[in-house]
PDB file of C-alpha atoms in Angstrom:
ATOM      1  CA  MET K   1    -200.191  35.131 -46.555  1.00 45.00           C
ATOM      2  CA  GLN K   2    -199.136  38.666 -45.490  1.00 47.00           C
ATOM      3  CA  ASN K   3    -198.288  41.178 -48.136  1.00 51.00           C
ATOM      4  CA  ARG K   4    -195.222  43.318 -47.729  1.00 50.00           C
ATOM      5  CA  SER K   5    -197.014  46.318 -46.140  1.00 49.00           C
ATOM      6  CA  GLU K   6    -198.821  44.093 -43.697  1.00 50.00           C
ATOM      7  CA  ALA K   7    -195.634  42.294 -42.742  1.00 51.00           C
ATOM      8  CA  SER K   8    -193.775  45.533 -42.313  1.00 47.00           C
ATOM      9  CA  SER K   9    -196.534  46.932 -40.092  1.00 48.00           C
ATOM     10  CA  ALA K  10    -196.389  43.738 -37.998  1.00 54.00           C
ATOM     11  CA  ALA K  11    -192.625  44.262 -37.486  1.00 59.00           C
ATOM     12  CA  GLN K  12    -193.041  47.775 -36.043  1.00 67.00           C
ATOM     13  CA  ASN K  13    -192.516  46.547 -32.474  1.00 83.00           C
ATOM     14  CA  GLU K  14    -189.938  43.885 -33.351  1.00 97.00           C
ATOM     15  CA  VAL K  15    -186.296  43.963 -32.253  1.00 98.00           C
ATOM     16  CA  ALA K  16    -183.560  42.161 -34.182  1.00 98.00           C
ATOM     17  CA  VAL K  17    -180.088  41.338 -32.805  1.00 98.00           C
ATOM     18  CA  ILE K  18    -177.310  40.710 -35.314  1.00 98.00           C
ATOM     19  CA  VAL K  19    -173.974  39.448 -33.926  1.00 98.00           C
ATOM     20  CA  GLY K  20    -171.180  39.932 -36.356  1.00 96.00           C
ATOM     21  CA  GLY K  21    -170.655  43.360 -37.871  1.00 93.00           C
ATOM     22  CA  GLY K  22    -169.256  42.813 -41.358  1.00 92.00           C
ATOM     23  CA  PRO K  23    -170.058  44.609 -44.597  1.00 91.00           C
ATOM     24  CA  GLY K  24    -171.650  41.579 -46.235  1.00 94.00           C
ATOM     25  CA  ILE K  25    -174.526  39.519 -44.771  1.00 96.00           C
ATOM     26  CA  SER K  26    -174.676  41.311 -41.488  1.00 97.00           C
ATOM     27  CA  ALA K  27    -174.837  44.780 -43.051  1.00 96.00           C
ATOM     28  CA  SER K  28    -177.426  43.587 -45.601  1.00 97.00           C
ATOM     29  CA  CYS K  29    -179.615  42.032 -42.828  1.00 98.00           C
ATOM     30  CA  ALA K  30    -179.416  45.298 -40.768  1.00 98.00           C
ATOM     31  CA  ARG K  31    -180.493  47.435 -43.713  1.00 97.00           C
ATOM     32  CA  LEU K  32    -183.301  45.106 -44.820  1.00 98.00           C
ATOM     33  CA  LEU K  33    -184.719  44.643 -41.298  1.00 98.00           C
ATOM     34  CA  ALA K  34    -184.526  48.318 -40.474  1.00 98.00           C
ATOM     35  CA  GLY K  35    -186.365  49.038 -43.743  1.00 97.00           C
ATOM     36  CA  ASN K  36    -189.085  46.570 -42.718  1.00 98.00           C
ATOM     37  CA  GLY K  37    -189.863  48.188 -39.433  1.00 97.00           C
ATOM     38  CA  PHE K  38    -187.484  46.419 -37.012  1.00 98.00           C
ATOM     39  CA  GLN K  39    -185.331  48.180 -34.444  1.00 98.00           C
ATOM     40  CA  VAL K  40    -181.976  46.568 -35.220  1.00 98.00           C
ATOM     41  CA  ALA K  41    -179.080  46.058 -32.852  1.00 98.00           C
ATOM     42  CA  ILE K  42    -175.867  45.012 -34.552  1.00 98.00           C
ATOM     43  CA  ALA K  43    -172.788  44.001 -32.506  1.00 98.00           C
ATOM     44  CA  ALA K  44    -169.109  43.716 -33.378  1.00 97.00           C
ATOM     45  CA  ARG K  45    -165.921  43.666 -31.422  1.00 96.00           C
ATOM     46  CA  THR K  46    -165.205  47.174 -32.764  1.00 95.00           C
ATOM     47  CA  ALA K  47    -168.353  49.199 -32.920  1.00 94.00           C
ATOM     48  CA  THR K  48    -166.481  52.146 -34.489  1.00 94.00           C
ATOM     49  CA  LYS K  49    -165.182  50.399 -37.661  1.00 94.00           C
ATOM     50  CA  PRO K  50    -166.347  51.972 -40.937  1.00 95.00           C
ATOM     51  CA  VAL K  51    -169.225  49.642 -41.750  1.00 95.00           C
ATOM     52  CA  MET K  52    -170.695  50.057 -38.288  1.00 97.00           C
ATOM     53  CA  LEU K  53    -170.453  53.843 -38.456  1.00 97.00           C
ATOM     54  CA  GLU K  54    -172.146  53.805 -41.780  1.00 96.00           C
ATOM     55  CA  LEU K  55    -175.009  51.571 -40.507  1.00 97.00           C
ATOM     56  CA  ALA K  56    -175.400  53.804 -37.499  1.00 97.00           C
ATOM     57  CA  LYS K  57    -176.549  56.607 -39.733  1.00 97.00           C
ATOM     58  CA  HIS K  58    -179.918  54.740 -40.035  1.00 97.00           C
ATOM     59  CA  ALA K  59    -182.273  55.804 -37.308  1.00 97.00           C
ATOM     60  CA  ALA K  60    -183.384  52.220 -36.680  1.00 98.00           C
ATOM     61  CA  ILE K  61    -179.919  50.621 -36.481  1.00 98.00           C
ATOM     62  CA  HIS K  62    -178.056  50.726 -33.251  1.00 98.00           C
ATOM     63  CA  CYS K  63    -174.396  49.570 -32.902  1.00 98.00           C
ATOM     64  CA  TYR K  64    -172.948  47.787 -29.871  1.00 98.00           C
ATOM     65  CA  SER K  65    -169.521  46.486 -29.003  1.00 98.00           C
ATOM     66  CA  CYS K  66    -169.294  42.768 -28.041  1.00 98.00           C
ATOM     67  CA  ASP K  67    -166.761  39.997 -28.188  1.00 97.00           C
ATOM     68  CA  ALA K  68    -169.154  37.106 -28.829  1.00 98.00           C
ATOM     69  CA  GLY K  69    -166.604  34.533 -27.689  1.00 97.00           C
ATOM     70  CA  ASN K  70    -166.979  35.971 -24.179  1.00 98.00           C
ATOM     71  CA  ALA K  71    -170.152  34.745 -22.492  1.00 98.00           C
ATOM     72  CA  ALA K  72    -170.324  37.671 -20.032  1.00 98.00           C
ATOM     73  CA  GLU K  73    -170.092  40.183 -22.898  1.00 98.00           C
ATOM     74  CA  VAL K  74    -172.897  38.478 -24.775  1.00 98.00           C
ATOM     75  CA  GLU K  75    -175.062  38.440 -21.694  1.00 98.00           C
ATOM     76  CA  GLN K  76    -174.355  42.201 -21.255  1.00 98.00           C
ATOM     77  CA  LEU K  77    -175.222  42.773 -24.884  1.00 98.00           C
ATOM     78  CA  PHE K  78    -178.645  41.199 -24.613  1.00 98.00           C
ATOM     79  CA  ALA K  79    -179.324  43.079 -21.358  1.00 98.00           C
ATOM     80  CA  ALA K  80    -178.358  46.387 -22.947  1.00 98.00           C
ATOM     81  CA  VAL K  81    -180.468  45.723 -26.103  1.00 98.00           C
ATOM     82  CA  THR K  82    -183.490  44.707 -24.068  1.00 98.00           C
ATOM     83  CA  ALA K  83    -183.173  47.871 -21.941  1.00 98.00           C
ATOM     84  CA  ASP K  84    -182.589  50.102 -24.942  1.00 98.00           C
ATOM     85  CA  LEU K  85    -184.928  48.680 -27.557  1.00 98.00           C
ATOM     86  CA  GLY K  86    -186.951  45.775 -26.055  1.00 97.00           C
ATOM     87  CA  ALA K  87    -186.583  41.966 -26.062  1.00 97.00           C
ATOM     88  CA  PRO K  88    -185.475  40.561 -29.470  1.00 98.00           C
ATOM     89  CA  THR K  89    -187.760  38.381 -31.541  1.00 98.00           C
ATOM     90  CA  LEU K  90    -185.105  37.758 -34.190  1.00 98.00           C
ATOM     91  CA  VAL K  91    -181.434  36.841 -33.408  1.00 98.00           C
ATOM     92  CA  ILE K  92    -178.819  36.267 -36.193  1.00 98.00           C
ATOM     93  CA  HIS K  93    -175.422  34.898 -35.557  1.00 98.00           C
ATOM     94  CA  ASN K  94    -173.100  35.625 -38.446  1.00 97.00           C
ATOM     95  CA  ILE K  95    -169.483  35.087 -37.454  1.00 97.00           C
ATOM     96  CA  ASP K  96    -166.918  33.229 -39.592  1.00 91.00           C
ATOM     97  CA  GLY K  97    -164.370  33.001 -36.785  1.00 88.00           C
ATOM     98  CA  ARG K  98    -161.174  32.393 -38.753  1.00 89.00           C
ATOM     99  CA  SER K  99    -158.036  34.507 -38.488  1.00 86.00           C
ATOM    100  CA  PRO K 100    -155.727  34.935 -41.554  1.00 86.00           C
ATOM    101  CA  GLY K 101    -153.163  32.642 -39.922  1.00 89.00           C
ATOM    102  CA  ILE K 102    -155.399  29.536 -40.112  1.00 92.00           C
ATOM    103  CA  PHE K 103    -156.409  29.832 -43.750  1.00 83.00           C
ATOM    104  CA  ARG K 104    -155.266  26.871 -45.993  1.00 89.00           C
ATOM    105  CA  LYS K 105    -153.208  25.285 -43.248  1.00 91.00           C
ATOM    106  CA  GLY K 106    -152.801  21.511 -43.392  1.00 93.00           C
ATOM    107  CA  VAL K 107    -153.452  19.467 -40.257  1.00 94.00           C
ATOM    108  CA  GLY K 108    -149.669  19.042 -39.733  1.00 94.00           C
ATOM    109  CA  GLU K 109    -148.919  22.756 -39.815  1.00 94.00           C
ATOM    110  CA  ALA K 110    -152.021  24.358 -38.248  1.00 95.00           C
ATOM    111  CA  ASP K 111    -151.229  26.235 -35.041  1.00 95.00           C
ATOM    112  CA  PRO K 112    -153.308  24.698 -32.215  1.00 95.00           C
ATOM    113  CA  ASP K 113    -153.781  28.094 -30.623  1.00 96.00           C
ATOM    114  CA  LEU K 114    -155.322  29.417 -33.863  1.00 96.00           C
ATOM    115  CA  VAL K 115    -157.493  26.316 -34.111  1.00 95.00           C
ATOM    116  CA  LEU K 116    -158.795  27.028 -30.589  1.00 96.00           C
ATOM    117  CA  ASP K 117    -159.366  30.686 -31.506  1.00 96.00           C
ATOM    118  CA  THR K 118    -161.394  29.585 -34.518  1.00 96.00           C
ATOM    119  CA  LEU K 119    -163.585  27.308 -32.333  1.00 96.00           C
ATOM    120  CA  VAL K 120    -164.129  30.057 -29.709  1.00 97.00           C
ATOM    121  CA  ASN K 121    -164.783  32.787 -32.244  1.00 96.00           C
ATOM    122  CA  SER K 122    -167.156  30.662 -34.318  1.00 96.00           C
ATOM    123  CA  ALA K 123    -168.741  27.727 -32.400  1.00 97.00           C
ATOM    124  CA  LEU K 124    -168.473  29.026 -28.855  1.00 98.00           C
ATOM    125  CA  SER K 125    -169.723  32.456 -29.823  1.00 98.00           C
ATOM    126  CA  ALA K 126    -172.707  30.816 -31.572  1.00 98.00           C
ATOM    127  CA  PHE K 127    -173.447  28.942 -28.299  1.00 98.00           C
ATOM    128  CA  ASN K 128    -173.248  32.111 -26.312  1.00 98.00           C
ATOM    129  CA  VAL K 129    -175.564  33.995 -28.618  1.00 98.00           C
ATOM    130  CA  GLY K 130    -177.945  31.058 -28.848  1.00 98.00           C
ATOM    131  CA  GLN K 131    -178.059  30.719 -25.032  1.00 98.00           C
ATOM    132  CA  GLN K 132    -178.993  34.311 -24.532  1.00 98.00           C
ATOM    133  CA  ALA K 133    -181.541  34.279 -27.348  1.00 98.00           C
ATOM    134  CA  ALA K 134    -183.143  31.236 -25.740  1.00 98.00           C
ATOM    135  CA  ARG K 135    -183.308  32.756 -22.308  1.00 98.00           C
ATOM    136  CA  SER K 136    -184.789  35.984 -23.663  1.00 98.00           C
ATOM    137  CA  MET K 137    -187.374  34.410 -25.985  1.00 98.00           C
ATOM    138  CA  ARG K 138    -188.498  31.930 -23.345  1.00 97.00           C
ATOM    139  CA  GLY K 139    -189.311  34.880 -21.118  1.00 94.00           C
ATOM    140  CA  ARG K 140    -191.890  36.162 -23.608  1.00 92.00           C
ATOM    141  CA  ASP K 141    -195.543  35.266 -23.352  1.00 94.00           C
ATOM    142  CA  LEU K 142    -196.541  32.911 -26.123  1.00 94.00           C
ATOM    143  CA  PRO K 143    -198.486  34.967 -28.711  1.00 95.00           C
ATOM    144  CA  GLU K 144    -201.454  33.831 -30.627  1.00 95.00           C
ATOM    145  CA  SER K 145    -199.234  32.875 -33.559  1.00 95.00           C
ATOM    146  CA  GLY K 146    -197.331  30.406 -31.371  1.00 96.00           C
ATOM    147  CA  HIS K 147    -194.070  32.025 -32.502  1.00 98.00           C
ATOM    148  CA  ARG K 148    -191.926  33.508 -29.682  1.00 98.00           C
ATOM    149  CA  GLY K 149    -188.994  34.342 -31.974  1.00 98.00           C
ATOM    150  CA  THR K 150    -186.388  33.140 -34.426  1.00 98.00           C
ATOM    151  CA  VAL K 151    -182.696  32.264 -34.082  1.00 98.00           C
ATOM    152  CA  ILE K 152    -180.618  31.983 -37.255  1.00 98.00           C
ATOM    153  CA  PHE K 153    -177.070  30.781 -37.566  1.00 98.00           C
ATOM    154  CA  THR K 154    -175.032  31.456 -40.673  1.00 98.00           C
ATOM    155  CA  ASN K 155    -172.980  28.425 -41.628  1.00 98.00           C
ATOM    156  CA  ALA K 156    -170.838  27.342 -44.601  1.00 96.00           C
ATOM    157  CA  SER K 157    -170.378  24.364 -46.925  1.00 94.00           C
ATOM    158  CA  ALA K 158    -167.702  23.048 -44.470  1.00 94.00           C
ATOM    159  CA  THR K 159    -170.651  21.912 -42.345  1.00 94.00           C
ATOM    160  CA  LEU K 160    -171.402  19.353 -45.056  1.00 93.00           C
ATOM    161  CA  LYS K 161    -167.881  18.246 -45.808  1.00 93.00           C
ATOM    162  CA  GLY K 162    -164.460  18.925 -44.294  1.00 94.00           C
ATOM    163  CA  PHE K 163    -162.192  20.235 -47.078  1.00 93.00           C
ATOM    164  CA  ALA K 164    -158.508  19.600 -47.174  1.00 94.00           C
ATOM    165  CA  LYS K 165    -156.409  22.158 -45.334  1.00 94.00           C
ATOM    166  CA  SER K 166    -159.435  23.499 -43.508  1.00 93.00           C
ATOM    167  CA  ALA K 167    -159.724  21.328 -40.444  1.00 94.00           C
ATOM    168  CA  ALA K 168    -160.286  24.122 -37.956  1.00 95.00           C
ATOM    169  CA  PHE K 169    -163.119  25.673 -39.949  1.00 94.00           C
ATOM    170  CA  ALA K 170    -164.679  22.278 -40.586  1.00 95.00           C
ATOM    171  CA  MET K 171    -164.600  21.579 -36.875  1.00 96.00           C
ATOM    172  CA  ALA K 172    -166.215  24.893 -36.111  1.00 96.00           C
ATOM    173  CA  CYS K 173    -168.872  24.646 -38.804  1.00 97.00           C
ATOM    174  CA  GLN K 174    -169.877  21.123 -37.838  1.00 97.00           C
ATOM    175  CA  ALA K 175    -170.022  22.131 -34.188  1.00 97.00           C
ATOM    176  CA  LYS K 176    -172.394  24.914 -35.138  1.00 98.00           C
ATOM    177  CA  THR K 177    -174.618  22.441 -36.955  1.00 98.00           C
ATOM    178  CA  GLY K 178    -174.798  20.236 -33.855  1.00 98.00           C
ATOM    179  CA  LEU K 179    -175.675  23.259 -31.745  1.00 98.00           C
ATOM    180  CA  ALA K 180    -178.370  24.375 -34.130  1.00 98.00           C
ATOM    181  CA  GLN K 181    -179.884  20.930 -34.392  1.00 98.00           C
ATOM    182  CA  SER K 182    -180.006  20.499 -30.658  1.00 98.00           C
ATOM    183  CA  MET K 183    -181.407  23.938 -30.113  1.00 98.00           C
ATOM    184  CA  ALA K 184    -184.089  23.355 -32.807  1.00 98.00           C
ATOM    185  CA  ARG K 185    -185.244  20.073 -31.235  1.00 98.00           C
ATOM    186  CA  GLU K 186    -185.365  21.698 -27.761  1.00 98.00           C
ATOM    187  CA  LEU K 187    -186.874  25.042 -28.590  1.00 98.00           C
ATOM    188  CA  MET K 188    -189.156  24.667 -31.583  1.00 98.00           C
ATOM    189  CA  PRO K 189    -191.817  22.928 -29.434  1.00 97.00           C
ATOM    190  CA  GLU K 190    -191.667  26.034 -27.264  1.00 97.00           C
ATOM    191  CA  GLY K 191    -192.463  28.338 -30.157  1.00 98.00           C
ATOM    192  CA  ILE K 192    -188.856  29.386 -30.967  1.00 98.00           C
ATOM    193  CA  HIS K 193    -187.916  28.842 -34.583  1.00 98.00           C
ATOM    194  CA  VAL K 194    -184.207  27.829 -34.971  1.00 98.00           C
ATOM    195  CA  ALA K 195    -182.587  27.592 -38.406  1.00 98.00           C
ATOM    196  CA  GLN K 196    -179.140  27.395 -39.978  1.00 98.00           C
ATOM    197  CA  VAL K 197    -178.396  28.821 -43.398  1.00 98.00           C
ATOM    198  CA  ILE K 198    -175.543  27.223 -45.251  1.00 98.00           C
ATOM    199  CA  ILE K 199    -173.814  29.636 -47.643  1.00 96.00           C
ATOM    200  CA  ASP K 200    -172.121  27.414 -50.190  1.00 94.00           C
ATOM    201  CA  ALA K 201    -170.512  30.202 -52.068  1.00 90.00           C
ATOM    202  CA  ALA K 202    -168.159  33.178 -51.921  1.00 87.00           C
ATOM    203  CA  VAL K 203    -170.128  36.250 -50.813  1.00 92.00           C
ATOM    204  CA  GLY K 204    -169.694  39.246 -53.145  1.00 83.00           C
ATOM    205  CA  VAL K 205    -169.693  42.288 -50.879  1.00 83.00           C
ATOM    206  CA  PRO K 206    -171.044  45.538 -52.432  1.00 81.00           C
ATOM    207  CA  GLN K 207    -168.372  48.154 -53.336  1.00 79.00           C
ATOM    208  CA  ALA K 208    -168.592  51.838 -53.671  1.00 77.00           C
ATOM    209  CA  ASP K 209    -168.352  51.615 -57.456  1.00 78.00           C
ATOM    210  CA  GLY K 210    -171.471  49.337 -57.576  1.00 74.00           C
ATOM    211  CA  SER K 211    -169.551  46.081 -58.142  1.00 76.00           C
ATOM    212  CA  ARG K 212    -169.495  43.183 -55.750  1.00 83.00           C
ATOM    213  CA  GLN K 213    -166.236  41.610 -54.627  1.00 71.00           C
ATOM    214  CA  HIS K 214    -164.901  38.808 -52.404  1.00 73.00           C
ATOM    215  CA  TRP K 215    -161.532  39.201 -50.694  1.00 71.00           C
ATOM    216  CA  ALA K 216    -160.168  36.025 -52.271  1.00 66.00           C
ATOM    217  CA  ALA K 217    -162.455  35.226 -55.271  1.00 64.00           C
ATOM    218  CA  GLY K 218    -162.187  38.646 -56.858  1.00 70.00           C
ATOM    219  CA  VAL K 219    -164.995  40.605 -58.662  1.00 81.00           C
ATOM    220  CA  THR K 220    -168.452  39.097 -59.069  1.00 78.00           C
ATOM    221  CA  GLU K 221    -169.320  38.240 -62.653  1.00 81.00           C
ATOM    222  CA  ASP K 222    -172.646  36.983 -63.923  1.00 79.00           C
ATOM    223  CA  ASP K 223    -174.002  36.388 -60.416  1.00 86.00           C
ATOM    224  CA  ASN K 224    -171.252  33.787 -59.755  1.00 85.00           C
ATOM    225  CA  MET K 225    -171.111  34.856 -56.074  1.00 90.00           C
ATOM    226  CA  ALA K 226    -173.826  35.017 -53.418  1.00 92.00           C
ATOM    227  CA  ASP K 227    -175.459  38.433 -53.099  1.00 93.00           C
ATOM    228  CA  PRO K 228    -175.727  39.403 -49.437  1.00 94.00           C
ATOM    229  CA  ASP K 229    -178.918  41.415 -50.059  1.00 95.00           C
ATOM    230  CA  GLN K 230    -180.568  38.282 -51.366  1.00 96.00           C
ATOM    231  CA  ILE K 231    -179.276  36.262 -48.400  1.00 97.00           C
ATOM    232  CA  ALA K 232    -180.831  38.790 -46.083  1.00 98.00           C
ATOM    233  CA  GLU K 233    -184.171  38.352 -47.811  1.00 98.00           C
ATOM    234  CA  VAL K 234    -184.004  34.636 -47.077  1.00 98.00           C
ATOM    235  CA  TYR K 235    -183.320  35.383 -43.409  1.00 98.00           C
ATOM    236  CA  LEU K 236    -186.424  37.631 -43.221  1.00 98.00           C
ATOM    237  CA  GLN K 237    -188.517  34.949 -44.983  1.00 98.00           C
ATOM    238  CA  LEU K 238    -187.373  32.409 -42.431  1.00 98.00           C
ATOM    239  CA  HIS K 239    -188.474  34.698 -39.611  1.00 98.00           C
ATOM    240  CA  ARG K 240    -191.868  35.129 -41.210  1.00 98.00           C
ATOM    241  CA  GLN K 241    -192.546  31.447 -41.891  1.00 98.00           C
ATOM    242  CA  HIS K 242    -195.748  29.893 -40.513  1.00 97.00           C
ATOM    243  CA  ARG K 243    -194.958  27.461 -37.691  1.00 97.00           C
ATOM    244  CA  SER K 244    -196.600  24.630 -39.655  1.00 97.00           C
ATOM    245  CA  THR K 245    -193.742  24.835 -42.156  1.00 97.00           C
ATOM    246  CA  TRP K 246    -190.655  25.961 -40.302  1.00 98.00           C
ATOM    247  CA  ALA K 247    -187.459  25.312 -42.202  1.00 98.00           C
ATOM    248  CA  PHE K 248    -184.464  24.158 -40.156  1.00 98.00           C
ATOM    249  CA  GLU K 249    -181.716  24.038 -42.818  1.00 98.00           C
ATOM    250  CA  VAL K 250    -181.426  26.105 -45.986  1.00 98.00           C
ATOM    251  CA  ALA K 251    -178.517  25.854 -48.388  1.00 97.00           C
ATOM    252  CA  LEU K 252    -177.833  28.797 -50.711  1.00 97.00           C
ATOM    253  CA  ARG K 253    -175.565  28.690 -53.667  1.00 95.00           C
ATOM    254  CA  PRO K 254    -175.183  30.581 -57.001  1.00 94.00           C
ATOM    255  CA  TRP K 255    -176.736  28.995 -60.067  1.00 94.00           C
ATOM    256  CA  ASN K 256    -173.366  27.850 -61.397  1.00 90.00           C
ATOM    257  CA  GLU K 257    -171.791  26.608 -58.168  1.00 88.00           C
ATOM    258  CA  LYS K 258    -170.205  23.154 -58.448  1.00 87.00           C
ATOM    259  CA  TRP K 259    -171.378  20.997 -55.573  1.00 86.00           C
TER     260      TRP K 259
END
């Protein structure tokens, strides 16, 4: 088993692509991977929003603009990252996909246009990213380790059960699970590790005052919300797994979560 210094050294030539530029899981992954020797490309629709500008201060983090629901833009993103940094060996899709207008809407009142937006922003964007990741990683020579690269999809507890007044999100999450399962069965025999991480929790995003907060659940108390820095550690562990024990699905929840 590699120690931390050996693993960091092995990552010196690795490139990670993170699609979804929020201040929680994506930002934590970018910082952790950059600190472990990766060149990190992080993409969001708006590359100039505050969290992206803050991440860009790190020499190993590079910010890109991309609407992941648009297949052409995702193709352009991967082409630009490969030209700028090299071909990615780790790709993370971390997009929720919901707009405020679809939250807590019953099936009788949900706007079909917003339902479609949710599916495009979440499930279709996951497909677009997964497709480009597969094309890129298949183009790499198979290394001695037998591991061409890793693709990780962030998912939610709605992939396990469709909650009331959350039809659009349940549809999107379960579509992402189907995508991830299909990709794993197709690509893992080719040396590409595919995994989905189910976050069964509110994610407490770090604040300037040192607290962690979720936009709806409030301030984190006694580790009752998922810590994005700890989630990022799991993503890096997944990438470093030996191919004899590749995990496909990992569910993360706080110690006191009711499930």
